[in-house]
PDB file of C-alpha atoms in Angstrom:
ATOM      1  CA  MET A   1     -24.393 -18.659  12.447  1.00  0.00           C
ATOM      2  CA  ILE A   2     -25.407 -15.017  12.189  1.00  0.00           C
ATOM      3  CA  ALA A   3     -28.678 -14.227  13.915  1.00  0.00           C
ATOM      4  CA  LEU A   4     -30.246 -10.823  13.433  1.00  0.00           C
ATOM      5  CA  LEU A   5     -31.713  -8.863  16.294  1.00  0.00           C
ATOM      6  CA  LEU A   6     -32.340  -5.136  16.299  1.00  0.00           C
ATOM      7  CA  ALA A   7     -33.891  -3.436  19.308  1.00  0.00           C
ATOM      8  CA  ALA A   8     -33.718   0.150  20.515  1.00  0.00           C
ATOM      9  CA  VAL A   9     -35.180   1.956  23.475  1.00  0.00           C
ATOM     10  CA  ALA A  10     -34.474   5.627  24.004  1.00  0.00           C
ATOM     11  CA  GLN A  11     -35.597   8.310  26.371  1.00  0.00           C
ATOM     12  CA  VAL A  12     -34.886  11.934  25.716  1.00  0.00           C
ATOM     13  CA  ALA A  13     -33.901  14.109  28.652  1.00  0.00           C
ATOM     14  CA  PRO A  14     -33.638  17.883  28.451  1.00  0.00           C
ATOM     15  CA  ALA A  15     -30.128  19.023  27.586  1.00  0.00           C
ATOM     16  CA  PRO A  16     -28.229  20.798  30.362  1.00  0.00           C
ATOM     17  CA  ALA A  17     -27.624  24.497  29.881  1.00  0.00           C
ATOM     18  CA  PRO A  18     -24.181  25.189  28.411  1.00  0.00           C
ATOM     19  CA  THR A  19     -21.586  26.722  30.679  1.00  0.00           C
ATOM     20  CA  ALA A  20     -18.518  28.771  29.902  1.00  0.00           C
ATOM     21  CA  LEU A  21     -16.323  25.882  31.154  1.00  0.00           C
ATOM     22  CA  ALA A  22     -17.931  23.224  28.962  1.00  0.00           C
ATOM     23  CA  THR A  23     -15.493  21.537  26.578  1.00  0.00           C
ATOM     24  CA  PRO A  24     -16.284  19.162  23.734  1.00  0.00           C
ATOM     25  CA  ALA A  25     -15.682  15.459  24.325  1.00  0.00           C
ATOM     26  CA  PRO A  26     -12.314  14.378  22.886  1.00  0.00           C
ATOM     27  CA  GLN A  27     -12.512  12.594  19.551  1.00  0.00           C
ATOM     28  CA  VAL A  28     -11.004   9.120  19.305  1.00  0.00           C
ATOM     29  CA  GLN A  29      -7.848   9.168  17.192  1.00  0.00           C
ATOM     30  CA  LEU A  30      -8.095   6.326  14.685  1.00  0.00           C
ATOM     31  CA  THR A  31      -5.207   4.880  12.687  1.00  0.00           C
ATOM     32  CA  ARG A  32      -6.190   5.259   9.037  1.00  0.00           C
ATOM     33  CA  VAL A  33      -5.542   2.431   6.575  1.00  0.00           C
ATOM     34  CA  GLN A  34      -6.404   2.485   2.887  1.00  0.00           C
ATOM     35  CA  LEU A  35      -7.352  -0.695   1.058  1.00  0.00           C
ATOM     36  CA  THR A  36      -6.836  -0.135  -2.659  1.00  0.00           C
ATOM     37  CA  THR A  37      -9.159  -2.621  -4.346  1.00  0.00           C
ATOM     38  CA  ASP A  38     -10.221  -3.437  -7.886  1.00  0.00           C
ATOM     39  CA  ALA A  39     -13.635  -1.991  -6.929  1.00  0.00           C
ATOM     40  CA  GLY A  40     -12.231   1.283  -5.527  1.00  0.00           C
ATOM     41  CA  PRO A  41     -10.502   2.640  -2.394  1.00  0.00           C
ATOM     42  CA  ILE A  42     -11.706   1.943   1.155  1.00  0.00           C
ATOM     43  CA  VAL A  43     -10.347   3.845   4.164  1.00  0.00           C
ATOM     44  CA  ILE A  44     -10.604   2.076   7.525  1.00  0.00           C
ATOM     45  CA  GLY A  45     -10.206   3.739  10.917  1.00  0.00           C
ATOM     46  CA  VAL A  46      -8.512   1.283  13.287  1.00  0.00           C
ATOM     47  CA  ASP A  47      -9.267   1.878  16.983  1.00  0.00           C
ATOM     48  CA  THR A  48      -6.006   1.031  18.770  1.00  0.00           C
ATOM     49  CA  LYS A  49      -7.266   2.454  22.066  1.00  0.00           C
ATOM     50  CA  ALA A  50     -10.556   0.545  22.463  1.00  0.00           C
ATOM     51  CA  ALA A  51      -9.349  -2.722  20.882  1.00  0.00           C
ATOM     52  CA  PRO A  52      -5.539  -2.760  21.246  1.00  0.00           C
ATOM     53  CA  VAL A  53      -4.964  -6.489  20.664  1.00  0.00           C
ATOM     54  CA  THR A  54      -7.257  -6.821  17.646  1.00  0.00           C
ATOM     55  CA  ALA A  55      -6.162  -3.501  16.126  1.00  0.00           C
ATOM     56  CA  ALA A  56      -2.467  -4.412  16.512  1.00  0.00           C
ATOM     57  CA  ASN A  57      -3.143  -7.720  14.761  1.00  0.00           C
ATOM     58  CA  PHE A  58      -4.742  -5.986  11.752  1.00  0.00           C
ATOM     59  CA  LEU A  59      -1.944  -3.420  11.579  1.00  0.00           C
ATOM     60  CA  LYS A  60       0.654  -6.245  11.546  1.00  0.00           C
ATOM     61  CA  TYR A  61      -1.023  -7.627   8.423  1.00  0.00           C
ATOM     62  CA  VAL A  62      -0.935  -4.139   6.879  1.00  0.00           C
ATOM     63  CA  ASP A  63       2.660  -3.299   7.859  1.00  0.00           C
ATOM     64  CA  GLN A  64       3.980  -6.704   6.764  1.00  0.00           C
ATOM     65  CA  LYS A  65       2.073  -6.370   3.437  1.00  0.00           C
ATOM     66  CA  ARG A  66       0.270  -9.655   4.087  1.00  0.00           C
ATOM     67  CA  LEU A  67      -3.004  -8.227   2.706  1.00  0.00           C
ATOM     68  CA  ASP A  68      -1.487  -7.179  -0.636  1.00  0.00           C
ATOM     69  CA  GLY A  69      -2.995  -9.342  -3.368  1.00  0.00           C
ATOM     70  CA  ILE A  70      -5.622 -11.068  -1.205  1.00  0.00           C
ATOM     71  CA  ALA A  71      -9.329 -10.559  -1.924  1.00  0.00           C
ATOM     72  CA  PHE A  72     -12.822  -9.865  -0.725  1.00  0.00           C
ATOM     73  CA  TYR A  73     -14.151 -13.379  -1.219  1.00  0.00           C
ATOM     74  CA  ARG A  74     -17.484 -13.608   0.620  1.00  0.00           C
ATOM     75  CA  ALA A  75     -20.720 -11.613   0.668  1.00  0.00           C
ATOM     76  CA  VAL A  76     -23.463 -12.534   3.134  1.00  0.00           C
ATOM     77  CA  LYS A  77     -26.641 -10.926   1.808  1.00  0.00           C
ATOM     78  CA  VAL A  78     -29.097 -10.868   4.703  1.00  0.00           C
ATOM     79  CA  GLY A  79     -31.564  -8.418   3.199  1.00  0.00           C
ATOM     80  CA  ASP A  80     -31.776  -5.575   0.710  1.00  0.00           C
ATOM     81  CA  GLY A  81     -28.440  -3.753   1.116  1.00  0.00           C
ATOM     82  CA  TYR A  82     -27.874  -5.498   4.442  1.00  0.00           C
ATOM     83  CA  GLY A  83     -25.253  -8.072   5.492  1.00  0.00           C
ATOM     84  CA  LEU A  84     -21.465  -8.346   5.545  1.00  0.00           C
ATOM     85  CA  VAL A  85     -18.481  -8.713   3.240  1.00  0.00           C
ATOM     86  CA  GLN A  86     -15.388 -10.718   4.173  1.00  0.00           C
ATOM     87  CA  PHE A  87     -11.738 -10.553   3.116  1.00  0.00           C
ATOM     88  CA  GLY A  88      -8.501 -12.034   4.341  1.00  0.00           C
ATOM     89  CA  THR A  89      -5.783 -14.640   4.089  1.00  0.00           C
ATOM     90  CA  ARG A  90      -8.148 -17.648   4.210  1.00  0.00           C
ATOM     91  CA  ASN A  91      -5.602 -19.493   6.403  1.00  0.00           C
ATOM     92  CA  GLU A  92      -2.944 -19.402   3.682  1.00  0.00           C
ATOM     93  CA  PRO A  93       0.125 -20.567   5.670  1.00  0.00           C
ATOM     94  CA  LYS A  94       2.604 -18.048   4.234  1.00  0.00           C
ATOM     95  CA  ARG A  95       0.302 -15.098   5.012  1.00  0.00           C
ATOM     96  CA  THR A  96      -1.521 -16.048   8.215  1.00  0.00           C
ATOM     97  CA  LEU A  97      -0.161 -15.123  11.637  1.00  0.00           C
ATOM     98  CA  PRO A  98      -1.078 -17.046  14.829  1.00  0.00           C
ATOM     99  CA  GLY A  99      -4.547 -16.516  16.318  1.00  0.00           C
ATOM    100  CA  ILE A 100      -5.035 -13.744  18.871  1.00  0.00           C
ATOM    101  CA  ARG A 101      -6.800 -13.307  22.202  1.00  0.00           C
ATOM    102  CA  HIS A 102     -10.486 -12.440  21.772  1.00  0.00           C
ATOM    103  CA  GLU A 103     -11.510  -8.867  22.670  1.00  0.00           C
ATOM    104  CA  PRO A 104     -15.311  -8.951  23.074  1.00  0.00           C
ATOM    105  CA  THR A 105     -17.443  -5.894  22.435  1.00  0.00           C
ATOM    106  CA  THR A 106     -18.414  -5.926  26.130  1.00  0.00           C
ATOM    107  CA  GLN A 107     -14.775  -5.082  26.826  1.00  0.00           C
ATOM    108  CA  THR A 108     -14.089  -2.645  23.967  1.00  0.00           C
ATOM    109  CA  GLY A 109     -17.393  -0.762  23.958  1.00  0.00           C
ATOM    110  CA  LEU A 110     -17.516  -1.064  20.154  1.00  0.00           C
ATOM    111  CA  SER A 111     -20.462  -2.520  18.238  1.00  0.00           C
ATOM    112  CA  HIS A 112     -21.402  -4.150  14.935  1.00  0.00           C
ATOM    113  CA  THR A 113     -23.047  -1.068  13.457  1.00  0.00           C
ATOM    114  CA  ASP A 114     -23.017  -0.001   9.805  1.00  0.00           C
ATOM    115  CA  GLY A 115     -19.413   0.144   8.581  1.00  0.00           C
ATOM    116  CA  ALA A 116     -17.842  -1.676  11.553  1.00  0.00           C
ATOM    117  CA  ILE A 117     -14.852  -3.898  10.788  1.00  0.00           C
ATOM    118  CA  SER A 118     -14.499  -7.066  12.843  1.00  0.00           C
ATOM    119  CA  MET A 119     -12.548 -10.328  13.063  1.00  0.00           C
ATOM    120  CA  ALA A 120     -13.812 -13.552  11.516  1.00  0.00           C
ATOM    121  CA  MET A 121     -13.258 -16.604  13.729  1.00  0.00           C
ATOM    122  CA  ALA A 122     -14.478 -20.102  14.482  1.00  0.00           C
ATOM    123  CA  THR A 123     -14.064 -19.817  18.269  1.00  0.00           C
ATOM    124  CA  PRO A 124     -12.445 -17.252  20.606  1.00  0.00           C
ATOM    125  CA  GLY A 125      -8.663 -17.333  20.197  1.00  0.00           C
ATOM    126  CA  THR A 126      -8.761 -18.494  16.550  1.00  0.00           C
ATOM    127  CA  ALA A 127      -9.161 -15.078  14.873  1.00  0.00           C
ATOM    128  CA  ALA A 128      -6.088 -14.451  12.731  1.00  0.00           C
ATOM    129  CA  GLY A 129      -6.106 -13.069   9.184  1.00  0.00           C
ATOM    130  CA  ASP A 130      -9.740 -12.835   8.080  1.00  0.00           C
ATOM    131  CA  PHE A 131     -11.900  -9.755   8.554  1.00  0.00           C
ATOM    132  CA  PHE A 132     -15.412  -8.578   7.701  1.00  0.00           C
ATOM    133  CA  VAL A 133     -17.246  -5.280   7.275  1.00  0.00           C
ATOM    134  CA  VAL A 134     -20.853  -4.949   8.421  1.00  0.00           C
ATOM    135  CA  VAL A 135     -23.425  -3.313   6.137  1.00  0.00           C
ATOM    136  CA  GLY A 136     -26.337  -2.083   8.259  1.00  0.00           C
ATOM    137  CA  ASP A 137     -26.545  -2.562  12.021  1.00  0.00           C
ATOM    138  CA  ILE A 138     -26.067  -6.198  13.070  1.00  0.00           C
ATOM    139  CA  THR A 139     -25.608  -5.731  16.800  1.00  0.00           C
ATOM    140  CA  SER A 140     -26.658  -9.356  17.364  1.00  0.00           C
ATOM    141  CA  MET A 141     -22.998 -10.107  16.548  1.00  0.00           C
ATOM    142  CA  ASP A 142     -21.907  -8.234  19.702  1.00  0.00           C
ATOM    143  CA  ALA A 143     -20.981 -10.189  22.834  1.00  0.00           C
ATOM    144  CA  LYS A 144     -23.761 -10.851  25.337  1.00  0.00           C
ATOM    145  CA  GLY A 145     -24.242 -13.319  28.165  1.00  0.00           C
ATOM    146  CA  THR A 146     -22.278 -16.475  27.326  1.00  0.00           C
ATOM    147  CA  ASP A 147     -22.061 -15.556  23.619  1.00  0.00           C
ATOM    148  CA  PRO A 148     -18.545 -14.139  22.974  1.00  0.00           C
ATOM    149  CA  GLY A 149     -19.675 -12.398  19.778  1.00  0.00           C
ATOM    150  CA  PHE A 150     -17.100 -11.109  17.319  1.00  0.00           C
ATOM    151  CA  ALA A 151     -14.322  -8.547  17.883  1.00  0.00           C
ATOM    152  CA  VAL A 152     -14.904  -5.113  16.340  1.00  0.00           C
ATOM    153  CA  PHE A 153     -11.729  -3.026  16.033  1.00  0.00           C
ATOM    154  CA  GLY A 154     -12.659  -0.090  13.817  1.00  0.00           C
ATOM    155  CA  ARG A 155     -14.934   1.221  11.094  1.00  0.00           C
ATOM    156  CA  VAL A 156     -14.992   2.277   7.456  1.00  0.00           C
ATOM    157  CA  LEU A 157     -14.344   6.026   7.206  1.00  0.00           C
ATOM    158  CA  GLU A 158     -14.520   6.308   3.407  1.00  0.00           C
ATOM    159  CA  GLY A 159     -15.664   3.874   0.738  1.00  0.00           C
ATOM    160  CA  MET A 160     -18.889   2.398   2.109  1.00  0.00           C
ATOM    161  CA  ASP A 161     -20.184   2.767  -1.448  1.00  0.00           C
ATOM    162  CA  VAL A 162     -17.452   0.287  -2.480  1.00  0.00           C
ATOM    163  CA  ILE A 163     -18.406  -2.079   0.370  1.00  0.00           C
ATOM    164  CA  ARG A 164     -22.074  -1.913  -0.698  1.00  0.00           C
ATOM    165  CA  ARG A 165     -21.110  -2.749  -4.305  1.00  0.00           C
ATOM    166  CA  ILE A 166     -19.133  -5.754  -3.059  1.00  0.00           C
ATOM    167  CA  LEU A 167     -22.147  -6.918  -1.024  1.00  0.00           C
ATOM    168  CA  VAL A 168     -24.288  -7.155  -4.170  1.00  0.00           C
ATOM    169  CA  ALA A 169     -21.536  -8.550  -6.433  1.00  0.00           C
ATOM    170  CA  PRO A 170     -22.177 -11.938  -8.079  1.00  0.00           C
ATOM    171  CA  THR A 171     -21.673 -15.096  -6.023  1.00  0.00           C
ATOM    172  CA  SER A 172     -21.227 -18.719  -7.068  1.00  0.00           C
ATOM    173  CA  PRO A 173     -24.276 -20.916  -6.396  1.00  0.00           C
ATOM    174  CA  THR A 174     -22.031 -23.928  -5.710  1.00  0.00           C
ATOM    175  CA  ALA A 175     -18.767 -22.651  -4.140  1.00  0.00           C
ATOM    176  CA  GLY A 176     -18.341 -22.703  -0.357  1.00  0.00           C
ATOM    177  CA  GLU A 177     -19.024 -25.282   2.301  1.00  0.00           C
ATOM    178  CA  GLY A 178     -21.842 -25.507   4.840  1.00  0.00           C
ATOM    179  CA  VAL A 179     -23.433 -22.142   5.636  1.00  0.00           C
ATOM    180  CA  MET A 180     -20.956 -20.433   3.270  1.00  0.00           C
ATOM    181  CA  LYS A 181     -22.324 -22.210   0.176  1.00  0.00           C
ATOM    182  CA  GLY A 182     -23.696 -19.606  -2.213  1.00  0.00           C
ATOM    183  CA  GLN A 183     -21.897 -16.756  -0.405  1.00  0.00           C
ATOM    184  CA  MET A 184     -18.541 -16.936  -2.201  1.00  0.00           C
ATOM    185  CA  LEU A 185     -17.896 -14.062  -4.599  1.00  0.00           C
ATOM    186  CA  ASP A 186     -17.378 -15.065  -8.229  1.00  0.00           C
ATOM    187  CA  PRO A 187     -15.162 -13.394  -9.237  1.00  0.00           C
ATOM    188  CA  THR A 188     -13.450 -12.293  -6.023  1.00  0.00           C
ATOM    189  CA  ILE A 189     -12.491  -8.610  -5.624  1.00  0.00           C
ATOM    190  CA  ARG A 190      -8.753  -8.170  -5.255  1.00  0.00           C
ATOM    191  CA  ILE A 191      -7.080  -5.932  -2.682  1.00  0.00           C
ATOM    192  CA  VAL A 192      -4.105  -4.518  -4.567  1.00  0.00           C
ATOM    193  CA  SER A 193      -2.522  -3.014  -1.437  1.00  0.00           C
ATOM    194  CA  ALA A 194      -3.213  -2.092   2.200  1.00  0.00           C
ATOM    195  CA  ARG A 195      -1.253   0.877   3.586  1.00  0.00           C
ATOM    196  CA  ARG A 196      -1.364   3.216   6.566  1.00  0.00           C
ATOM    197  CA  LEU A 197      -2.221   6.785   5.605  1.00  0.00           C
TER     198      LEU A 197
END
């Protein structure tokens, strides 16, 4: 399901001479959310400007306290310190809101780089209450051609050390179905609360 492809080509051009009228590029204002977990705090910056639909969906889960008491339940270990960790409602009816419109990375300009937070989904339009954080650059998860990719809507601002600990936490050799077998955390890592800062 998750293919890995990393490629980079760069050319360096001489920097233009600074002028008295030059102003720094504006910084994107991110909505900060803290996940208080049994493994430590994680602060996520939610990009409501680049990914308004997906960001609003995540913030609904936060504001309605639907993430309180859920868990990080999956760790996909692709390589040494490389992969993704997943958390969410796991389609629990009382917690899960309806699926949302897919916002591909070709539209948002965001990418699955180290610390990116994205929506888990089966197909476009089914993403609802499950989310994952990328450890390392996995830009093969971005949209391209006919592949819709996954919808990035922010990034971890603080607590990547916690995310990396979750990635290497113990998993059950038998829990999970299909490609998820062997990727289910045992025990899971509880999110005590999710709150805007």
